[in-house]
CSV table of C-alpha atoms in Angstrom, one decimal:
chain,number,residue,atom,x,y,z
P,1,MET,CA,129.5,108.4,85.0
P,2,THR,CA,128.5,112.1,84.7
P,3,GLU,CA,126.5,112.9,81.6
P,4,SER,CA,125.3,116.3,80.5
P,5,VAL,CA,121.7,117.1,81.2
P,6,ASP,CA,120.3,120.3,79.8
P,7,ARG,CA,117.1,120.5,81.6
P,8,PRO,CA,114.7,117.7,82.7
P,9,ASN,CA,111.7,117.1,80.5
P,10,ILE,CA,108.3,117.1,82.0
P,11,GLY,CA,106.6,113.6,82.1
P,12,VAL,CA,103.5,111.9,83.6
P,13,VAL,CA,103.1,108.6,85.3
P,14,THR,CA,100.0,107.3,83.6
P,15,GLU,CA,98.8,105.1,86.4
P,16,PRO,CA,96.0,107.4,87.6
P,17,PHE,CA,94.5,106.8,84.1
P,18,ALA,CA,94.9,103.0,84.1
P,19,GLY,CA,91.3,102.5,83.2
P,20,ARG,CA,91.5,104.6,80.0
P,21,PRO,CA,93.2,103.6,76.8
P,22,LEU,CA,96.6,105.1,76.3
P,23,THR,CA,95.6,106.9,73.2
P,24,ASP,CA,92.8,108.7,75.0
P,25,VAL,CA,95.2,109.7,77.8
P,26,MET,CA,97.8,111.0,75.4
P,27,ASP,CA,95.2,113.0,73.5
P,28,TRP,CA,94.0,114.5,76.7
P,29,LEU,CA,97.6,115.4,77.7
P,30,LEU,CA,98.1,117.2,74.3
P,31,ARG,CA,95.0,119.3,75.1
P,32,ALA,CA,95.2,119.9,78.9
P,33,ALA,CA,99.0,119.6,79.7
P,34,PRO,CA,100.9,120.4,76.5
P,35,ARG,CA,104.1,121.0,78.5
P,36,VAL,CA,104.3,117.2,79.0
P,37,THR,CA,106.5,115.4,76.6
P,38,ASP,CA,107.4,112.1,78.4
P,39,LEU,CA,105.5,109.1,79.6
P,40,GLU,CA,106.3,106.7,82.5
P,41,LEU,CA,104.2,103.6,81.8
P,42,GLY,CA,103.4,100.7,84.2
P,43,ALA,CA,105.0,97.4,83.0
P,44,GLY,CA,104.5,95.0,85.9
P,45,GLY,CA,104.9,94.3,89.5
P,46,TYR,CA,102.1,96.1,91.3
P,47,ALA,CA,101.8,98.7,88.5
P,48,PRO,CA,98.9,98.3,86.1
P,49,THR,CA,100.0,97.4,82.7
P,50,GLY,CA,96.9,98.4,80.5
P,51,HIS,CA,99.1,101.0,78.7
P,52,CYS,CA,102.0,98.6,78.1
P,53,ASP,CA,101.2,95.0,77.2
P,54,VAL,CA,104.7,93.7,77.9
P,55,PRO,CA,104.3,90.1,76.6
P,56,LEU,CA,102.8,91.3,73.3
P,57,LEU,CA,105.4,94.0,72.8
P,58,LEU,CA,108.2,91.6,73.6
P,59,ARG,CA,107.1,88.9,71.1
P,60,ASP,CA,105.5,90.9,68.3
P,61,SER,CA,107.7,93.5,66.5
P,62,GLN,CA,104.8,94.9,64.4
P,63,SER,CA,102.7,95.5,67.5
P,64,ARG,CA,105.7,97.1,69.1
P,65,LYS,CA,106.2,99.4,66.1
P,66,ALA,CA,102.5,100.3,66.0
P,67,TRP,CA,102.5,101.1,69.7
P,68,LEU,CA,105.5,103.3,69.5
P,69,ARG,CA,104.1,105.1,66.4
P,70,GLU,CA,100.9,106.0,68.4
P,71,ILE,CA,103.2,107.7,70.9
P,72,SER,CA,105.7,109.3,68.7
P,73,THR,CA,103.2,110.8,66.2
P,74,ARG,CA,101.9,112.8,69.2
P,75,GLY,CA,105.2,114.2,69.9
P,76,LEU,CA,105.6,112.1,73.1
P,77,ARG,CA,108.2,109.6,74.1
P,78,VAL,CA,108.6,106.8,76.6
P,79,ALA,CA,110.9,108.0,79.3
P,80,ALA,CA,110.7,105.1,81.7
P,81,LEU,CA,108.9,101.8,82.3
P,82,ASN,CA,107.7,101.3,85.9
P,83,VAL,CA,107.6,97.9,87.6
P,84,TRP,CA,107.3,98.9,91.2
P,85,GLY,CA,106.9,95.7,93.1
P,86,ASN,CA,108.5,93.4,95.7
P,87,PRO,CA,110.8,90.7,94.1
P,88,LEU,CA,112.0,89.9,97.6
P,89,HIS,CA,108.5,89.0,98.9
P,90,PRO,CA,108.5,85.9,101.1
P,91,ASP,CA,105.5,84.6,99.1
P,92,GLU,CA,107.4,82.9,96.3
P,93,THR,CA,104.5,83.3,93.8
P,94,ILE,CA,104.6,87.1,94.2
P,95,ALA,CA,108.4,87.2,94.3
P,96,ARG,CA,108.8,85.2,91.1
P,97,LYS,CA,106.2,87.2,89.2
P,98,HIS,CA,107.7,90.6,90.3
P,99,ASP,CA,111.2,89.3,89.4
P,100,ALA,CA,110.0,88.1,86.0
P,101,ASP,CA,108.3,91.4,85.4
P,102,LEU,CA,111.4,93.4,86.2
P,103,ARG,CA,113.5,91.3,83.9
P,104,ASP,CA,110.9,91.5,81.0
P,105,ALA,CA,110.8,95.3,81.5
P,106,VAL,CA,114.6,95.4,81.1
P,107,ARG,CA,114.3,93.3,77.9
P,108,LEU,CA,111.5,95.4,76.5
P,109,ALA,CA,113.3,98.6,77.3
P,110,ALA,CA,116.2,97.4,75.2
P,111,LEU,CA,113.9,96.8,72.2
P,112,LEU,CA,112.3,100.1,72.6
P,113,GLY,CA,115.5,102.1,73.1
P,114,VAL,CA,114.3,103.2,76.6
P,115,ASP,CA,117.1,103.6,79.1
P,116,ARG,CA,115.3,104.0,82.4
P,117,VAL,CA,113.3,101.4,84.4
P,118,VAL,CA,111.8,102.5,87.7
P,119,ALA,CA,111.5,99.9,90.4
P,120,LEU,CA,111.5,99.3,94.2
P,121,ALA,CA,114.2,97.5,96.1
P,122,GLY,CA,111.7,95.2,97.7
P,123,CYS,CA,111.0,94.1,101.2
P,124,PRO,CA,112.1,90.7,102.3
P,125,PRO,CA,111.0,88.6,105.4
P,126,GLY,CA,112.4,89.4,108.8
P,127,ALA,CA,113.6,85.8,109.2
P,128,ARG,CA,113.6,82.6,107.3
P,129,GLY,CA,110.1,81.0,107.3
P,130,ASP,CA,108.3,84.3,107.6
P,131,ARG,CA,105.2,84.6,105.6
P,132,THR,CA,105.0,88.4,105.3
P,133,PRO,CA,107.6,91.1,104.5
P,134,HIS,CA,109.2,92.9,107.4
P,135,PHE,CA,110.2,96.5,107.1
P,136,ALA,CA,113.4,96.9,109.2
P,137,GLY,CA,113.2,100.7,109.5
P,138,GLY,CA,114.6,100.9,113.1
P,139,GLU,CA,116.4,98.9,115.7
P,140,TRP,CA,115.2,100.7,118.8
P,141,LEU,CA,114.1,97.6,120.7
P,142,PRO,CA,115.9,94.3,121.3
P,143,TYR,CA,113.5,92.2,119.1
P,144,LEU,CA,114.3,94.5,116.2
P,145,GLU,CA,118.0,94.5,116.4
P,146,ALA,CA,120.1,92.9,113.6
P,147,ILE,CA,117.1,92.3,111.3
P,148,HIS,CA,118.1,94.9,108.8
P,149,ASP,CA,121.7,93.5,108.3
P,150,PHE,CA,120.4,89.9,108.1
P,151,GLN,CA,117.9,90.9,105.4
P,152,TRP,CA,120.7,92.6,103.4
P,153,THR,CA,123.1,89.6,103.7
P,154,GLU,CA,120.4,87.0,103.1
P,155,TRP,CA,118.2,88.6,100.3
P,156,VAL,CA,118.9,92.1,99.3
P,157,GLU,CA,122.6,92.0,98.3
P,158,PRO,CA,122.5,88.6,96.5
P,159,TYR,CA,119.3,89.5,94.5
P,160,TRP,CA,120.4,93.0,93.4
P,161,SER,CA,123.9,91.9,92.6
P,162,GLU,CA,122.6,89.4,90.2
P,163,ILE,CA,120.1,91.9,88.7
P,164,ALA,CA,122.9,94.4,88.2
P,165,GLU,CA,124.8,91.8,86.2
P,166,PHE,CA,121.6,90.9,84.3
P,167,VAL,CA,121.0,94.5,83.3
P,168,THR,CA,124.5,95.0,82.1
P,169,SER,CA,124.3,92.0,79.9
P,170,GLU,CA,120.9,92.7,78.5
P,171,HIS,CA,120.9,96.5,78.1
P,172,PRO,CA,124.2,98.2,79.1
P,173,GLN,CA,122.9,101.7,78.8
P,174,LEU,CA,120.0,101.1,81.1
P,175,LEU,CA,119.6,102.4,84.6
P,176,VAL,CA,117.3,100.6,87.0
P,177,CYS,CA,116.1,103.6,89.1
P,178,LEU,CA,115.2,102.5,92.6
P,179,GLU,CA,112.7,104.8,94.4
P,180,LEU,CA,113.9,105.6,97.9
P,181,HIS,CA,110.6,104.4,99.5
P,182,PRO,CA,109.7,103.7,103.1
P,183,GLY,CA,108.5,100.0,103.4
P,184,THR,CA,111.4,98.8,101.2
P,185,ALA,CA,115.0,98.0,101.9
P,186,VAL,CA,116.1,101.2,100.3
P,187,TYR,CA,114.5,104.4,101.6
P,188,ASN,CA,117.3,107.0,102.4
P,189,VAL,CA,120.8,107.9,101.3
P,190,GLU,CA,122.5,105.4,103.6
P,191,THR,CA,120.6,102.4,102.2
P,192,PHE,CA,120.8,103.7,98.7
P,193,ASP,CA,124.6,103.9,99.0
P,194,ARG,CA,124.7,100.3,100.1
P,195,ILE,CA,122.7,99.0,97.1
P,196,ALA,CA,124.3,101.3,94.6
P,197,ALA,CA,127.7,99.8,95.4
P,198,LEU,CA,126.4,96.5,93.9
P,199,GLY,CA,126.5,97.7,90.2
P,200,ASP,CA,126.7,100.7,88.0
P,201,SER,CA,123.3,99.9,86.5
P,202,ILE,CA,121.6,100.6,89.8
P,203,ALA,CA,120.5,104.2,90.1
P,204,ALA,CA,118.0,106.3,92.1
P,205,ASN,CA,114.6,107.6,91.4
P,206,ILE,CA,114.2,110.8,93.3
P,207,ASP,CA,110.7,111.4,94.7
P,208,PRO,CA,110.8,114.5,97.0
P,209,SER,CA,107.4,113.7,98.5
P,210,HIS,CA,108.7,110.8,100.5
P,211,PHE,CA,111.6,112.8,101.7
P,212,PHE,CA,109.2,115.6,102.9
P,213,TRP,CA,107.2,113.3,105.2
P,214,MET,CA,110.4,111.5,106.5
P,215,ARG,CA,111.8,115.0,107.3
P,216,MET,CA,114.6,114.6,104.9
P,217,ASP,CA,115.8,117.4,102.6
P,218,PRO,CA,115.4,116.5,99.0
P,219,LEU,CA,118.0,119.1,97.9
P,220,SER,CA,120.6,117.5,100.2
P,221,VAL,CA,119.6,114.1,99.0
P,222,VAL,CA,120.2,115.1,95.3
P,223,SER,CA,123.5,116.6,96.2
P,224,ALA,CA,124.6,113.5,98.0
P,225,ILE,CA,123.4,111.0,95.4
P,226,GLY,CA,124.7,113.1,92.5
P,227,ASP,CA,124.9,111.4,89.1
P,228,ARG,CA,123.6,108.2,90.6
P,229,ALA,CA,120.1,109.7,90.3
P,230,GLY,CA,118.7,108.8,87.0
P,231,HIS,CA,114.9,109.7,87.2
P,232,SER,CA,112.6,111.8,89.3
P,233,HIS,CA,109.0,111.9,90.3
P,234,GLY,CA,107.1,115.2,90.7
P,235,LYS,CA,104.9,115.0,93.8
P,236,ASP,CA,104.4,117.2,96.9
P,237,VAL,CA,103.2,116.7,100.5
P,238,GLN,CA,100.9,118.7,102.7
P,239,PHE,CA,100.9,118.4,106.5
P,240,ALA,CA,97.9,118.7,108.7
P,241,GLY,CA,99.2,120.3,111.9
P,242,SER,CA,96.5,119.2,114.4
P,243,ASN,CA,96.6,115.6,113.1
P,244,LEU,CA,100.4,115.6,113.1
P,245,ASP,CA,100.5,116.8,116.7
P,246,LEU,CA,98.4,113.8,117.8
P,247,ASN,CA,99.7,110.9,115.6
P,248,GLY,CA,103.1,111.9,114.2
P,249,LEU,CA,104.7,111.0,110.9
P,250,LEU,CA,104.4,107.2,111.5
P,251,ASP,CA,100.7,107.1,111.5
P,252,ARG,CA,99.7,103.7,110.0
P,253,ARG,CA,96.3,104.6,108.4
P,254,TRP,CA,97.4,105.9,105.0
P,255,PRO,CA,95.6,106.1,102.6
P,256,HIS,CA,92.3,105.8,104.6
P,257,ASP,CA,90.2,108.9,105.3
P,258,PRO,CA,92.8,111.6,104.2
P,259,THR,CA,91.1,114.3,106.4
P,260,ALA,CA,92.3,112.4,109.5
P,261,LEU,CA,95.9,111.9,108.4
P,262,PRO,CA,99.0,113.8,109.5
P,263,TRP,CA,100.1,114.2,105.9
P,264,ASN,CA,98.9,113.5,102.4
P,265,PHE,CA,100.5,113.5,99.0
P,266,ALA,CA,99.7,116.7,97.1
P,267,VAL,CA,99.9,118.4,93.7
P,268,VAL,CA,103.3,119.9,93.0
P,269,GLY,CA,103.3,123.4,94.5
P,270,ARG,CA,100.7,122.8,97.3
P,271,GLY,CA,103.3,121.9,99.8
P,272,ARG,CA,106.4,123.7,98.7
P,273,ASP,CA,106.2,126.9,96.5
P,274,ALA,CA,107.4,127.5,93.0
P,275,ALA,CA,110.7,128.9,94.3
P,276,TRP,CA,111.5,125.6,96.0
P,277,TRP,CA,110.7,123.6,92.9
P,278,ARG,CA,112.9,125.9,90.8
P,279,GLU,CA,115.8,125.1,93.2
P,280,PHE,CA,115.0,121.4,93.0
P,281,VAL,CA,115.0,121.3,89.3
P,282,SER,CA,118.1,123.3,89.3
P,283,MET,CA,119.8,120.8,91.6
P,284,LEU,CA,118.7,117.9,89.3
P,285,LYS,CA,120.2,119.6,86.3
P,286,LYS,CA,123.5,120.4,88.1
P,287,HIS,CA,124.1,117.2,90.0
P,288,SER,CA,122.2,114.2,88.5
P,289,ARG,CA,121.5,112.3,85.3
P,290,VAL,CA,117.7,112.9,85.6
P,291,ARG,CA,116.2,113.5,82.2
P,292,THR,CA,112.6,113.5,83.2
P,293,VAL,CA,110.5,114.7,86.2
P,294,ALA,CA,107.4,112.6,85.9
P,295,ILE,CA,104.4,114.0,87.6
P,296,GLU,CA,103.0,111.2,89.9
P,297,HIS,CA,99.5,112.3,90.9
P,298,GLU,CA,98.4,110.9,94.3
P,299,ASP,CA,96.6,113.9,95.8
P,300,PRO,CA,93.4,112.6,97.5
P,301,PHE,CA,91.7,116.0,97.3
P,302,VAL,CA,92.4,116.9,93.7
P,303,ALA,CA,91.3,114.9,90.6
P,304,ALA,CA,94.2,113.9,88.3
P,305,GLU,CA,92.6,115.8,85.5
P,306,GLU,CA,92.9,119.0,87.5
P,307,GLY,CA,96.2,118.4,89.3
P,308,ILE,CA,98.4,117.2,86.4
P,309,PRO,CA,98.0,120.4,84.3
P,310,VAL,CA,98.8,122.6,87.4
P,311,ALA,CA,101.9,120.5,88.2
P,312,ALA,CA,103.0,120.6,84.6
P,313,GLU,CA,102.8,124.4,84.4
P,314,LEU,CA,104.7,124.9,87.6
P,315,LEU,CA,107.4,122.5,86.7
P,316,ALA,CA,107.7,124.2,83.3
P,317,SER,CA,108.2,127.5,85.0
P,318,ALA,CA,110.8,125.8,87.3
P,319,ARG,CA,113.0,124.8,84.4
């Protein structure tokens, strides 16, 4: 499975600019963050789709060509489509939509020549008949025991086994890169190993920010996952010591009132320094199939227009 990766490109998740036309966003990137060459575009699920009209692009080849031309003439490329959502949701309306969005993103990626789709594994109910998702992140108490394994047997493994087969038939070169994200069935190396065993088309999206606040080591994660990592996000975390002392890492209030929280997402370089990010990018180059580190701006204290250029410059120096 190993493929040669020179050095990851720098990309941007365009979601912070969902209210602006894609052409305006790209023109701004050329002026403010010229190191950026790659785009990660929302294509369904919970991700806004204003920059990627999937139904139109699927059915109309001329619209698809025109859309790609706007991107390529600016020297940019689509590195990934993002359909973060919950296809395992106990609300069947949500589950059906997010499943359909994922499948349509795979079909569109095949037409576009894009070989990465970013997604979440989803979060199913805790028992049959539940109306809300249940994150089985621990089994410390009797009423939590066995929920995790039941979810995998009942929902996670059947669904993702079928999706892996679907991807292989529709777009054999595609990797569905699942973000290891708390609140979903896949959030660390152990759970990723379990889902990756279901098919070669299932890969990982590496977002170090989530590992930081879970007290995982992103460098160790990259080493362990190796060439099953196909995409990466660039995002940092800052901890607030006094808040952390009182409420710990499991504080439930995010994203409300960031000044009161134990941790917040941050611009690349505000949590870990440039030396750490150089080591991270080096590890991606050495061990993974990551072609793009896409800046995902979620810092509540810094505007995206300010944070993305800073992150891009730091990541450029880290390569």
